Coordinates of C-alpha atoms and ligand atoms in Angstrom, one line a residue:
X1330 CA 33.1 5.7 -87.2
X1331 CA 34.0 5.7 -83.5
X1332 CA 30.7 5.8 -80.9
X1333 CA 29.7 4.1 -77.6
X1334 CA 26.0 6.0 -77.6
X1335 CA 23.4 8.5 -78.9
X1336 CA 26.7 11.2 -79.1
X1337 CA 28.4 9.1 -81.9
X1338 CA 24.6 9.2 -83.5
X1339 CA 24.5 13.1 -83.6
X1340 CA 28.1 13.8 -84.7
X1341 CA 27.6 11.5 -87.7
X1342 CA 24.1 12.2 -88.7
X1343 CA 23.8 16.1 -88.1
X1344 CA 26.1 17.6 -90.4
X1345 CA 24.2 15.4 -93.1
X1346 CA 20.9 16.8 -92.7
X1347 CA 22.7 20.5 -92.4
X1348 CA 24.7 19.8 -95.8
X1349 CA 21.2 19.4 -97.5
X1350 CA 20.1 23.3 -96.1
X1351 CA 23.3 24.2 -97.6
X1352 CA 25.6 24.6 -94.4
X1353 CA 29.2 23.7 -94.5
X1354 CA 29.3 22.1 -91.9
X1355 CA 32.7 20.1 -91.1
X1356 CA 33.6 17.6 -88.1
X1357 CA 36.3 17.2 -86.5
X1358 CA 37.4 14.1 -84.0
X1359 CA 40.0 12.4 -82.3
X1360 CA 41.7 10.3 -84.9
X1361 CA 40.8 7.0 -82.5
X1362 CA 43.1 4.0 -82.9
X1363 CA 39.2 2.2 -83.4
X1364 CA 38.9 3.9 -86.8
X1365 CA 38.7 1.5 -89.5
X1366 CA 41.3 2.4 -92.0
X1367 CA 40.3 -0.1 -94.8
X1368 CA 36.4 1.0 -94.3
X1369 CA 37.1 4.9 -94.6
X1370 CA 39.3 6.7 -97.4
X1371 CA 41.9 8.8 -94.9
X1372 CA 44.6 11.0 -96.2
X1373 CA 46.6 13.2 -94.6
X1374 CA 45.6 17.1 -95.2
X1375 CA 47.9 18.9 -92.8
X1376 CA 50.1 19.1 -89.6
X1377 CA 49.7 21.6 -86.2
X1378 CA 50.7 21.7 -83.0
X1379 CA 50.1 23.0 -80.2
X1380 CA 51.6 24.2 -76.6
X1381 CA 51.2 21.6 -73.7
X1382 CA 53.0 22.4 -70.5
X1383 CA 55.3 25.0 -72.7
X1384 CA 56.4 21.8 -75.0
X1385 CA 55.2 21.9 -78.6
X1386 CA 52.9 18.9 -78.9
X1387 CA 52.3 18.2 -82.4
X1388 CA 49.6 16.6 -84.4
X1389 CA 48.5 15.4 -88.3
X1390 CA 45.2 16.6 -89.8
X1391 CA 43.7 14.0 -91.6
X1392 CA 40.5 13.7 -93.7
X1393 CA 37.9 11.6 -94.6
X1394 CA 34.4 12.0 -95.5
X1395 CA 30.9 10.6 -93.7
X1396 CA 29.8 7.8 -95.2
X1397 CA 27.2 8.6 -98.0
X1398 CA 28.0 11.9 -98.3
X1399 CA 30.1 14.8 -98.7
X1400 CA 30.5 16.2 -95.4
X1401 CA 34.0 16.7 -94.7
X1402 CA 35.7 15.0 -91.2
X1403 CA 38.8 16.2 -89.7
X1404 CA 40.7 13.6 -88.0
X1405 CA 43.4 15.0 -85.1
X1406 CA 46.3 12.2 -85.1
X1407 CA 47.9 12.4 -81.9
X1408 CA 49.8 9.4 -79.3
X1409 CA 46.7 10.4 -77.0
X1410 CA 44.0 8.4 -79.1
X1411 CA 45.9 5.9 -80.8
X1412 CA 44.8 3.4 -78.5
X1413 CA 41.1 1.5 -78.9
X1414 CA 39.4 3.0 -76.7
X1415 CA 37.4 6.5 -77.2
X1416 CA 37.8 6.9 -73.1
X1417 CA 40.8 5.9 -70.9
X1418 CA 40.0 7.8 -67.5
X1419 CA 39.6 4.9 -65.2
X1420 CA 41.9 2.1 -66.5
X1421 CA 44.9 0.5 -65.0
X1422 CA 47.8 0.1 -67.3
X1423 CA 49.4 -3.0 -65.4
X1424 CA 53.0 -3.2 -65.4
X1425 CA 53.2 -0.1 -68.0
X1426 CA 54.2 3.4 -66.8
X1427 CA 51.2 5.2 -68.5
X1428 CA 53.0 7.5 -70.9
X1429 CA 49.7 9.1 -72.1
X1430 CA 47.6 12.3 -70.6
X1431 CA 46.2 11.3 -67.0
X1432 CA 43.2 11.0 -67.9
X1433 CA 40.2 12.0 -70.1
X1434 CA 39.7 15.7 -69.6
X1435 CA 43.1 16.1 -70.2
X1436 CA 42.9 14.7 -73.5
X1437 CA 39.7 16.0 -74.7
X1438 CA 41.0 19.3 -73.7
X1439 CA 44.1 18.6 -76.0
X1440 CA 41.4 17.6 -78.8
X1441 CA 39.4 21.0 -78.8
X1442 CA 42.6 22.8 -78.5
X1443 CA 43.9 21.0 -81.6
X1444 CA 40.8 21.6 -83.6
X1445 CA 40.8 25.0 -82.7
X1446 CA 44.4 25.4 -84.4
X1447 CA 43.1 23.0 -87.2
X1448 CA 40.9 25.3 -88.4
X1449 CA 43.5 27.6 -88.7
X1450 CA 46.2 25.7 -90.2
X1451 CA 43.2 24.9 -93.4
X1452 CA 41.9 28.8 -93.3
X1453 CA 39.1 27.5 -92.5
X1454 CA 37.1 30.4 -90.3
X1455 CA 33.6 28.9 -88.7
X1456 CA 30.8 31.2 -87.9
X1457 CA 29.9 28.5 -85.3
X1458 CA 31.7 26.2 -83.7
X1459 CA 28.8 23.3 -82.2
X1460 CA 30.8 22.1 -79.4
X1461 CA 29.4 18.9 -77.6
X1462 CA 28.9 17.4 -74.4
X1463 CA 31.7 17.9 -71.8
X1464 CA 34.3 16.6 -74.3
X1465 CA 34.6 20.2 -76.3
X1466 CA 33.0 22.3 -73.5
X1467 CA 36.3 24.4 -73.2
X1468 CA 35.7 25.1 -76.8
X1469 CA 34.2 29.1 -75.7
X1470 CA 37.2 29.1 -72.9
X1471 CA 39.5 28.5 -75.3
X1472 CA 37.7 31.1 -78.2
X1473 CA 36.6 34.1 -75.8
X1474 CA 40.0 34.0 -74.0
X1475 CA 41.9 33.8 -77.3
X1476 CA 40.1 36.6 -79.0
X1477 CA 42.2 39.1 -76.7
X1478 CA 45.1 37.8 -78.6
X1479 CA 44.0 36.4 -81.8
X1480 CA 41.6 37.4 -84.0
X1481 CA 41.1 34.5 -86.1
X1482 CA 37.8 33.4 -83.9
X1483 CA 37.0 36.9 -83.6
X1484 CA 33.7 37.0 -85.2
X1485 CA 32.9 33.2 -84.4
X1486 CA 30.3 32.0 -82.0
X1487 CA 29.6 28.7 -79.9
X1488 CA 26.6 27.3 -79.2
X1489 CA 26.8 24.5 -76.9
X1490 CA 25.3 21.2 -77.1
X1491 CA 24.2 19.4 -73.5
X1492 CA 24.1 15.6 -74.2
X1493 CA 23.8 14.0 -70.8
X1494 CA 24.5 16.4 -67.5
X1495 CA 25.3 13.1 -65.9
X1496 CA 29.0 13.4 -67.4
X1497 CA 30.3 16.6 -66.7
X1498 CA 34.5 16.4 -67.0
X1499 CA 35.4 17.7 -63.9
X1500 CA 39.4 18.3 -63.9
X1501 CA 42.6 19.8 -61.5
X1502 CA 42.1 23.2 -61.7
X1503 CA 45.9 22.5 -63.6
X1504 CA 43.7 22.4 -66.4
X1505 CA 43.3 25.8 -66.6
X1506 CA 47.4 25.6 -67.7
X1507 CA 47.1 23.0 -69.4
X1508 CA 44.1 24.3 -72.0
X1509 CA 46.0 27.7 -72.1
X1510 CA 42.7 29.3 -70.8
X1511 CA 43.0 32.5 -68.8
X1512 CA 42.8 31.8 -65.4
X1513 CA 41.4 35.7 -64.8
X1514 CA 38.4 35.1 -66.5
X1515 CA 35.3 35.8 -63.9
X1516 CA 33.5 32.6 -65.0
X1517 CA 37.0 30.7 -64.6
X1518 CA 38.0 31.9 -61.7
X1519 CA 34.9 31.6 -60.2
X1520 CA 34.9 28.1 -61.2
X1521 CA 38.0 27.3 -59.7
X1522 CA 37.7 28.4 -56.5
X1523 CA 36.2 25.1 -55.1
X1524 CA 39.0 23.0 -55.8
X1525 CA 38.5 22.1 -59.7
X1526 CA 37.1 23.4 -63.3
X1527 CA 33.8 21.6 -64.7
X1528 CA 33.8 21.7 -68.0
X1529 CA 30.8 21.4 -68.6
X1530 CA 29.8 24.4 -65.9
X1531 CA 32.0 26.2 -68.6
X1532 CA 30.2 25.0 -71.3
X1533 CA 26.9 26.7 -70.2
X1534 CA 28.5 30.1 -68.7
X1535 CA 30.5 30.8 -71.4
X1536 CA 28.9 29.6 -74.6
X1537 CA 26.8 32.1 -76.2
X1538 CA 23.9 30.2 -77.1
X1539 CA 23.1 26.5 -74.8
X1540 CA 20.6 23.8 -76.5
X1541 CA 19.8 20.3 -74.9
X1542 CA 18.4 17.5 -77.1
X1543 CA 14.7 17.2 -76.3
X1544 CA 12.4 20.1 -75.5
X1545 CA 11.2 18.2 -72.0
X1546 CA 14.5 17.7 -70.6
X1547 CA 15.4 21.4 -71.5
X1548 CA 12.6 22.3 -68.7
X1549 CA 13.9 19.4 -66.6
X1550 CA 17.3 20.2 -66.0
X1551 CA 16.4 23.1 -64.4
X1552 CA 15.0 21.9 -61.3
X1553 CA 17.0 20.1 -58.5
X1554 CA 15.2 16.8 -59.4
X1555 CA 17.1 16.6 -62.8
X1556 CA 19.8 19.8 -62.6
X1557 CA 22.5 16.9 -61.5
X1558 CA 23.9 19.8 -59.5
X1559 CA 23.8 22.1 -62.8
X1560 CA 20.4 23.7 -62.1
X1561 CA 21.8 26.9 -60.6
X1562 CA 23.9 27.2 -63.3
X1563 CA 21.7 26.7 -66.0
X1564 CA 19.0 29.3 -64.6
X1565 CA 21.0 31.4 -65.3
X1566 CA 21.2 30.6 -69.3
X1567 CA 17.2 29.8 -69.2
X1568 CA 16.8 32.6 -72.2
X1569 CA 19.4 31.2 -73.7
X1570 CA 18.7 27.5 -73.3
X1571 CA 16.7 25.7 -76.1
X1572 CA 15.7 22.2 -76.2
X1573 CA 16.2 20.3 -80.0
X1574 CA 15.1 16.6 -80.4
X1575 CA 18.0 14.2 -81.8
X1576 CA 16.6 12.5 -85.0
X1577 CA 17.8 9.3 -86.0
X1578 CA 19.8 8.0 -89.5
X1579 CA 16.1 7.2 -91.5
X1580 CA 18.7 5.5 -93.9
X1581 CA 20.5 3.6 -91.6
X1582 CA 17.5 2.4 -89.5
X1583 CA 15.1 1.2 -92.1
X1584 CA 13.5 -2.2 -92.1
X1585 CA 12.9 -2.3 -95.7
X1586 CA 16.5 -2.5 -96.3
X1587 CA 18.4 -3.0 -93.1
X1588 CA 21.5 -5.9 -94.3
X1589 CA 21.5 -7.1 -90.6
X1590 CA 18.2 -8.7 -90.6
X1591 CA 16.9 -11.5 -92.4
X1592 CA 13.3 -10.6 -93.3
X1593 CA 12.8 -7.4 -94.8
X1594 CA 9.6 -5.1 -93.9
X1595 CA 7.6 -2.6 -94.0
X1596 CA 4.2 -1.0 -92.9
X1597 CA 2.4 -2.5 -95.2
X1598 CA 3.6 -5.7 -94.2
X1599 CA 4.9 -5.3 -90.5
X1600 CA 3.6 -8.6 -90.1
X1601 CA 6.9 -10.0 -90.9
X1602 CA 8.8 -9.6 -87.9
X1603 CA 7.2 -12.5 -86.7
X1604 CA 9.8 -14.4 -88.8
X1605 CA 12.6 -11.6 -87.5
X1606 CA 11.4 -13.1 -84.2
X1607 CA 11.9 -16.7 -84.5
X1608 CA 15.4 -16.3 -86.3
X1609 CA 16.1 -14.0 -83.0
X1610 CA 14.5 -16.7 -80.8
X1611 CA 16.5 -19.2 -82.2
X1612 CA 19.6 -17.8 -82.2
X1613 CA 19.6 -16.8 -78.2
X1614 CA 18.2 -20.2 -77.5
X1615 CA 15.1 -18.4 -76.6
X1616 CA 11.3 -21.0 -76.9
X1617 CA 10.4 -20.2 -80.3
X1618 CA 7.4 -19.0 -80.6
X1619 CA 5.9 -16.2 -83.4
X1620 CA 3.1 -15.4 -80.9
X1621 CA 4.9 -14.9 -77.9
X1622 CA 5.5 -11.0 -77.4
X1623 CA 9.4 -10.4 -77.0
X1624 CA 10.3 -7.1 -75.2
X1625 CA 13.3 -5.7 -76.1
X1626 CA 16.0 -3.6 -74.5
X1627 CA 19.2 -2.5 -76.1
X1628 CA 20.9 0.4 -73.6
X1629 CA 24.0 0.9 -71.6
X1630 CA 23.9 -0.8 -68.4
X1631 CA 23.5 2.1 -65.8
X1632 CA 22.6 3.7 -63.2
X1633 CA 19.8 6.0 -65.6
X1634 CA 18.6 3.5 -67.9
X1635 CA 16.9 1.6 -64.9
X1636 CA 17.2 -2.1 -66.0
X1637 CA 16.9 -3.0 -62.3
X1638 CA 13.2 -1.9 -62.5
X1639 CA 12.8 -5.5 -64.1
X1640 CA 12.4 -8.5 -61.5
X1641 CA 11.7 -11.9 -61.2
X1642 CA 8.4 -11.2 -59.8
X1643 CA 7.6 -9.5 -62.9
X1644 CA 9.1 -12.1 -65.5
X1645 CA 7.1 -14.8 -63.5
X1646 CA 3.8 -12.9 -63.6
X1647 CA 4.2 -11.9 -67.5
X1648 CA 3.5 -13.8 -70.6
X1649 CA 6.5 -12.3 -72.4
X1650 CA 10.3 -13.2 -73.1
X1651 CA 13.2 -10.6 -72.9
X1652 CA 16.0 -9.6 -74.8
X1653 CA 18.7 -7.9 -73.1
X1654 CA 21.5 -6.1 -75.5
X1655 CA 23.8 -3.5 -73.1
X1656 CA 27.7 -3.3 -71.3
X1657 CA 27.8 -0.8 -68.6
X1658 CA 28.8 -1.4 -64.4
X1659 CA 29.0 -5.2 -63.7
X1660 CA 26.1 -4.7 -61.1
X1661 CA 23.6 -4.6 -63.8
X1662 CA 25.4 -6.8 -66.2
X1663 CA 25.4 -9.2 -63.4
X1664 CA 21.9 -8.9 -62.9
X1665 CA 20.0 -9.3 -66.1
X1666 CA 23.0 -12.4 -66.7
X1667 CA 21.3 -14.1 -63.4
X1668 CA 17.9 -13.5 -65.0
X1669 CA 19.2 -15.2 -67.5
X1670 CA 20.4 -18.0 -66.1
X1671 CA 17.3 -18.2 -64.0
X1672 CA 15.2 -18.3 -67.1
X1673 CA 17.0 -19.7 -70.3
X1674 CA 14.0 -19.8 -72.3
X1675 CA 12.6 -16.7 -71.3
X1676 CA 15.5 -14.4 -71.1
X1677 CA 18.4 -13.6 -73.2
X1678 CA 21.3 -11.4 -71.6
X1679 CA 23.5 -10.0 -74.1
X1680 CA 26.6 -8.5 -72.2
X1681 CA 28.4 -6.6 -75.1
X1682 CA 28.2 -4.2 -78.1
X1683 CA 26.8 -5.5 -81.0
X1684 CA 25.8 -3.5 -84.0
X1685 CA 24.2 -6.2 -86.2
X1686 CA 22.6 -7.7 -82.7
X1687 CA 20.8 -4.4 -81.3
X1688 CA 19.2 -4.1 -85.2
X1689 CA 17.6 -7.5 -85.1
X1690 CA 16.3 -6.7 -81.7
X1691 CA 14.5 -4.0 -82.9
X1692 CA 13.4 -6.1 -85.9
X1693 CA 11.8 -8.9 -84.0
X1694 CA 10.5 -7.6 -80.6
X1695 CA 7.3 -6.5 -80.2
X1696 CA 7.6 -3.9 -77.3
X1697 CA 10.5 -2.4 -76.6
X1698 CA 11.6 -1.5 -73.2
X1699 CA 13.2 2.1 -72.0
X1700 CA 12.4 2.5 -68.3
X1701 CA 15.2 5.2 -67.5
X1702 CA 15.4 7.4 -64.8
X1703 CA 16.1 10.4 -66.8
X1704 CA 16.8 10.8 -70.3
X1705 CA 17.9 13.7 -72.2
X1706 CA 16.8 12.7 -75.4
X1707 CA 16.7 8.8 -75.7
X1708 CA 17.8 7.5 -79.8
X1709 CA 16.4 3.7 -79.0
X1710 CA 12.3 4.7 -78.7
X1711 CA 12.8 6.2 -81.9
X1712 CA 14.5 3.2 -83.8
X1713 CA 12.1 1.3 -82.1
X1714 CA 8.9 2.8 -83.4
X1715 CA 10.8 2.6 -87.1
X1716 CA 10.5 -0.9 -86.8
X1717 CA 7.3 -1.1 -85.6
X1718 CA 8.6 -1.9 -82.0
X1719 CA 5.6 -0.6 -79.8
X1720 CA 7.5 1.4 -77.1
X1721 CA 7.0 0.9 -73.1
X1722 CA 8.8 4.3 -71.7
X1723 CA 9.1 5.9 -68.5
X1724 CA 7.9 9.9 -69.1
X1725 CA 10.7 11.2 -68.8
X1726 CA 12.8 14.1 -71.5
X1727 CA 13.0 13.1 -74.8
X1728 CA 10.9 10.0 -74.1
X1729 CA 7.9 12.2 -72.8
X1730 CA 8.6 14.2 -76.0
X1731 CA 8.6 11.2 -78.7
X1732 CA 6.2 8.9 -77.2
X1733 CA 2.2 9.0 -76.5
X1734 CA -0.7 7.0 -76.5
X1735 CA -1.4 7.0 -80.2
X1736 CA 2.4 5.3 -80.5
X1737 CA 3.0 3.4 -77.1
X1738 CA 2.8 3.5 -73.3
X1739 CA 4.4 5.3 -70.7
X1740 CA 4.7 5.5 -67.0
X1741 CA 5.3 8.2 -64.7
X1742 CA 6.4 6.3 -61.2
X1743 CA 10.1 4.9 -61.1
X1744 CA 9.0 1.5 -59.6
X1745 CA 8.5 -2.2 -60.6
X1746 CA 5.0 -2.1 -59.6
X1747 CA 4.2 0.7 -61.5
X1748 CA 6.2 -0.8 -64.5
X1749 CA 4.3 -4.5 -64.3
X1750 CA 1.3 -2.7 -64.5
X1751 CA 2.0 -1.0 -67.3
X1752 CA 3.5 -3.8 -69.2
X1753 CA 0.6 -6.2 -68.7
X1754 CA -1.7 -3.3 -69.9
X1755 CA 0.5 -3.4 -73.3
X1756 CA 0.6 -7.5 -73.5
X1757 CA -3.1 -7.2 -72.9
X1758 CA -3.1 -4.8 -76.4
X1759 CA -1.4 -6.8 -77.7
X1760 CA -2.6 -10.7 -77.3
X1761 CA -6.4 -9.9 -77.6
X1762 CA -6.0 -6.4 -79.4
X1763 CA -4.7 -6.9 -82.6
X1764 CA -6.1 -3.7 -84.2
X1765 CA -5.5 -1.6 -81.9
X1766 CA -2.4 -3.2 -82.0
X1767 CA -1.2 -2.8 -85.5
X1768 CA -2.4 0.8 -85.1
X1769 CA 0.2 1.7 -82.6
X1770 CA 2.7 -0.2 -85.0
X1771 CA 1.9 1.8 -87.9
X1772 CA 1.3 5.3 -86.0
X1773 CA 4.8 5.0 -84.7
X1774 CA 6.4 3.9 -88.1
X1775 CA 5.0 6.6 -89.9
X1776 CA 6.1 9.4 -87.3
X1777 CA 9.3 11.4 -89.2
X1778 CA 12.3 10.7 -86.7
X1779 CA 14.7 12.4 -89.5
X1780 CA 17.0 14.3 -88.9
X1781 CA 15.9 17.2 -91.5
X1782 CA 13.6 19.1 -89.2
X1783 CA 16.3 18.7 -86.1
X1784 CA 18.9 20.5 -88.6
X1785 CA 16.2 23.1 -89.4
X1786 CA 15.9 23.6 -85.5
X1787 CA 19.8 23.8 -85.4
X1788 CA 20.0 26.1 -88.1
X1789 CA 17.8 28.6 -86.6
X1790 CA 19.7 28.7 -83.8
X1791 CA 23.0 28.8 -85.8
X1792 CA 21.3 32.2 -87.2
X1793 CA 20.6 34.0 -84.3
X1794 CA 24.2 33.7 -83.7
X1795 CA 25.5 35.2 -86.4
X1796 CA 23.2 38.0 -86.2
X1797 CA 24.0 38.5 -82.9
X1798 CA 26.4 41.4 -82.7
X1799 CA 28.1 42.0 -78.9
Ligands
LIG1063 P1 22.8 6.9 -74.7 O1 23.4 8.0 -75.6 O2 22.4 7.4 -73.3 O3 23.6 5.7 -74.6 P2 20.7 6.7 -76.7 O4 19.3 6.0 -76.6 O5 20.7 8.2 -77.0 O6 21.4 6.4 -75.3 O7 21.6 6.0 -77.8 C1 22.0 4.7 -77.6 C2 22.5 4.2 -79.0 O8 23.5 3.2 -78.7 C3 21.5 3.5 -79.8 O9 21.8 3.7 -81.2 C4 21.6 2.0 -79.4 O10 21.1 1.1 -80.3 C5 23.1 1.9 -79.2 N1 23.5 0.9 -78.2 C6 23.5 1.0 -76.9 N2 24.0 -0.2 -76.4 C7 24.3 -1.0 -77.4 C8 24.9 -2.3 -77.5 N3 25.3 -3.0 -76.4 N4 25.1 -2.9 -78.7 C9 24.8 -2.1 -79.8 N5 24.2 -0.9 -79.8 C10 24.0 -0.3 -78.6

């Protein structure tokens, strides 16, 4: 409906898998100005409002369903996210004053708010509110210091999702105002006292339960090497800090009847991506070439996903082509677009979001790519190994979690060398291999990526909640 990575993912595909245990489980979300109206049935359930800087802001309640199912979606209509983009922080409004919030904690702060009083205005009391990432970390703030006065929350409980730590929302400490959350709270105040709130600091100290989305990076995070500042902080939740692998849509990412590629597949006759291949190859303008191996890479274009691991040294020494699908800083858009240009036939840089594209990518490559410095879960490996993609991983989190030698490679050392080296050890599977070959292929497409056991993970956590009693 509205996502720019794995977070979109979760949001859409969890409550899905919970609604099969029986769980009522309802999202809500900014009512973007990106949502397709004609694609999704909206209507209009309800109005709010809420208290900004002692004005009363209001908004609509409107609701729609995820696709497929029966899981209900609360949609906030509000001026802040009528606009296309999900984040504005950043962006120059040229010759406009800028008549919305400042900036993106101030509007994701307005959104958890708003849901909060949503779910009031429908009498509609959660045992758990499953706030995520540093968007709806205020969500506990905004419960705990309510409860004094309200009781509508009083028996619910948060449990706190950790996406990335390498976006944390850190605000003004005018926040604190602004998300009517009591500045006297120890955690708050505490907080505060360097010069701003992090929302995602309050996320983890005041949530009652914390998860992260792959066992590995759970134990990560809490040394310096992967805290991203956080590990102090977190220490102090480790009983309280569980690590759940993200599955992935097994509807939506199935090459026997994904509609955006043209030759259907699957393990019995994974043979045909070679035809995915050549229609790819042709397309980017690539040699084409069925026996060539393709390597490909779909990612945002930052400083974790390490794209710059890939050189020219190591495009020279390696029979291979790449396929580059990713937006992200211009440095590393830059970069893999002079590869390009370097080496038409070889490489195709794909600077944009594309849907249909990153699907036929994992149709027709043969390896695919995910060197990242850290990553707390990682949705890509996974599609991958659906489509009998052999994965070439740096072990790191969730991809140290998902992938091992029965399924792919991976690589400890963040370096090119190391990387090469690793890569030539998978082309060498795979040009005078072919079993062994096809057995990675098929051990990887017949892993279960779904997201059923994730929501029984979730659900166990959801009941140590409730039966916790403070
Ligand atoms: P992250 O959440 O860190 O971006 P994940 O691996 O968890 O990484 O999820 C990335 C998701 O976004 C995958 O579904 C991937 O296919 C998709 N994706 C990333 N970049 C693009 C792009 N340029 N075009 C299409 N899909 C993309």
């Amino acid at each position: 409906m509205a996502k720019t990575g794995g977070l979109g993912d979760v949001a859409g595909a969890l409550p899905k898998a919970l609604k099969k245990l029986n769980i009522d489980a309802r999202v809500f979300m900014p009512f973007y100005g990106l949502v397709d109206k004609s694609k999704y049935k909206v209507k209009k359930v309800a109005s709010a409002a809420v208290f900004i800087r002692e004005k009363s802001e209001a908004f609509g309640i409107w609701q729609t369903e995820l696709p497929n199912s029966s899981v209900k979606v609360y949609l906030i209509k509000h001026r802040l996210f009528n606009g296309k983009e999900i984040y504005v922080s950043g962006r120059i409004m040229k010759g406009k004053k800028y008549t919305r919030a400042k900036n993106d904690v101030e509007r994701f702060s307005f959104f958890t708010q708003s849901a909060l009083e949503a779910c009031k205005a429908l009498d509609f009391q959660p045992d758990v509110v499953h706030a995520q990432d540093w968007h709806t970390a205020l969500a506990a703030d905004m419960i705990k210091t309510r409860n004094l006065s309200d009781n509508f929350f009083i028996k619910t409980k948060v449990l706190y999702t950790i996406h990335n730590l390498a976006n944390q929302g850190i605000s003004d400490p005018q926040i604190i105002r602004y998300a009517k959350i009591s500045p006297d709270f120890p955690v708050i105040k505490a907080d505060a006292e360097n010069g701003d709130i992090n929302f995602m600091v309050q996320g983890i100290l005041m949530s009652d339960l914390v998860n992260t989305v792959s066992p590995r990076y759970a134990v990560e995070i809490l040394y310096h090497y992967q805290g991203a500042g956080l590990d102090n902080i977190l220490r102090k939740r480790k009983k309280d800090l569980y690590g759940i692998l993200n599955g992935i849509d097994t509807d939506f990412f199935n090459p026997k009847n994904d509609k955006y590629i043209k030759y259907q597949y699957g393990r019995e006759d994974v043979f045909k991506k070679k035809n995915n291949k050549v229609a790819l190859q042709k397309e980017l303008g690539l040699t084409q070439d069925e026996n060539i191996n393709l390597v490909g890479f779909v990612s945002r274009l930052v400083w974790q996903k390490g794209s710059e691991l890939i050189t020219e040294d190591m495009i020279e020494n390696l029979n291979c082509q790449f396929v580059f699908l990713g937006t992200g800083q211009k440095e590393y858009e830059d970069y893999l677009k002079r590869l390009a240009k370097k080496y038409p036939k070889k490489i195709s840089a794909n600077i944009f979001f594309d849907a249909a594209l990153a699907q036929k990518i994992y149709a027709a490559s043969d390896i695919f790519l995910v060197p990242s410095r850290f990553e707390p879960c990682g949705l890509t490996q996974m599609i991958a190994m659906r489509y009998g993609s052999v994965p070439v991983v740096r072990a790191t989190g969730g991809l140290d979690d998902t992938v091992d030698g029965s399924v792919g490679f991976k690589f400890k050392k963040y370096s090119s060398a190391v990387l090469e080296k690793i890569l030539a050890k998978a082309l060498d599977v795979y040009y005078y291999d072919q079993e062994h070959w096809l057995k990675l292929q098929k051990n990887g497409m017949k892993k279960d990526f779904s997201w059923d056991k994730s929501a029984r993970d979730y659900l166990r956590l959801y009941q140590k909640l409730v039966a916790r009693k403070y």
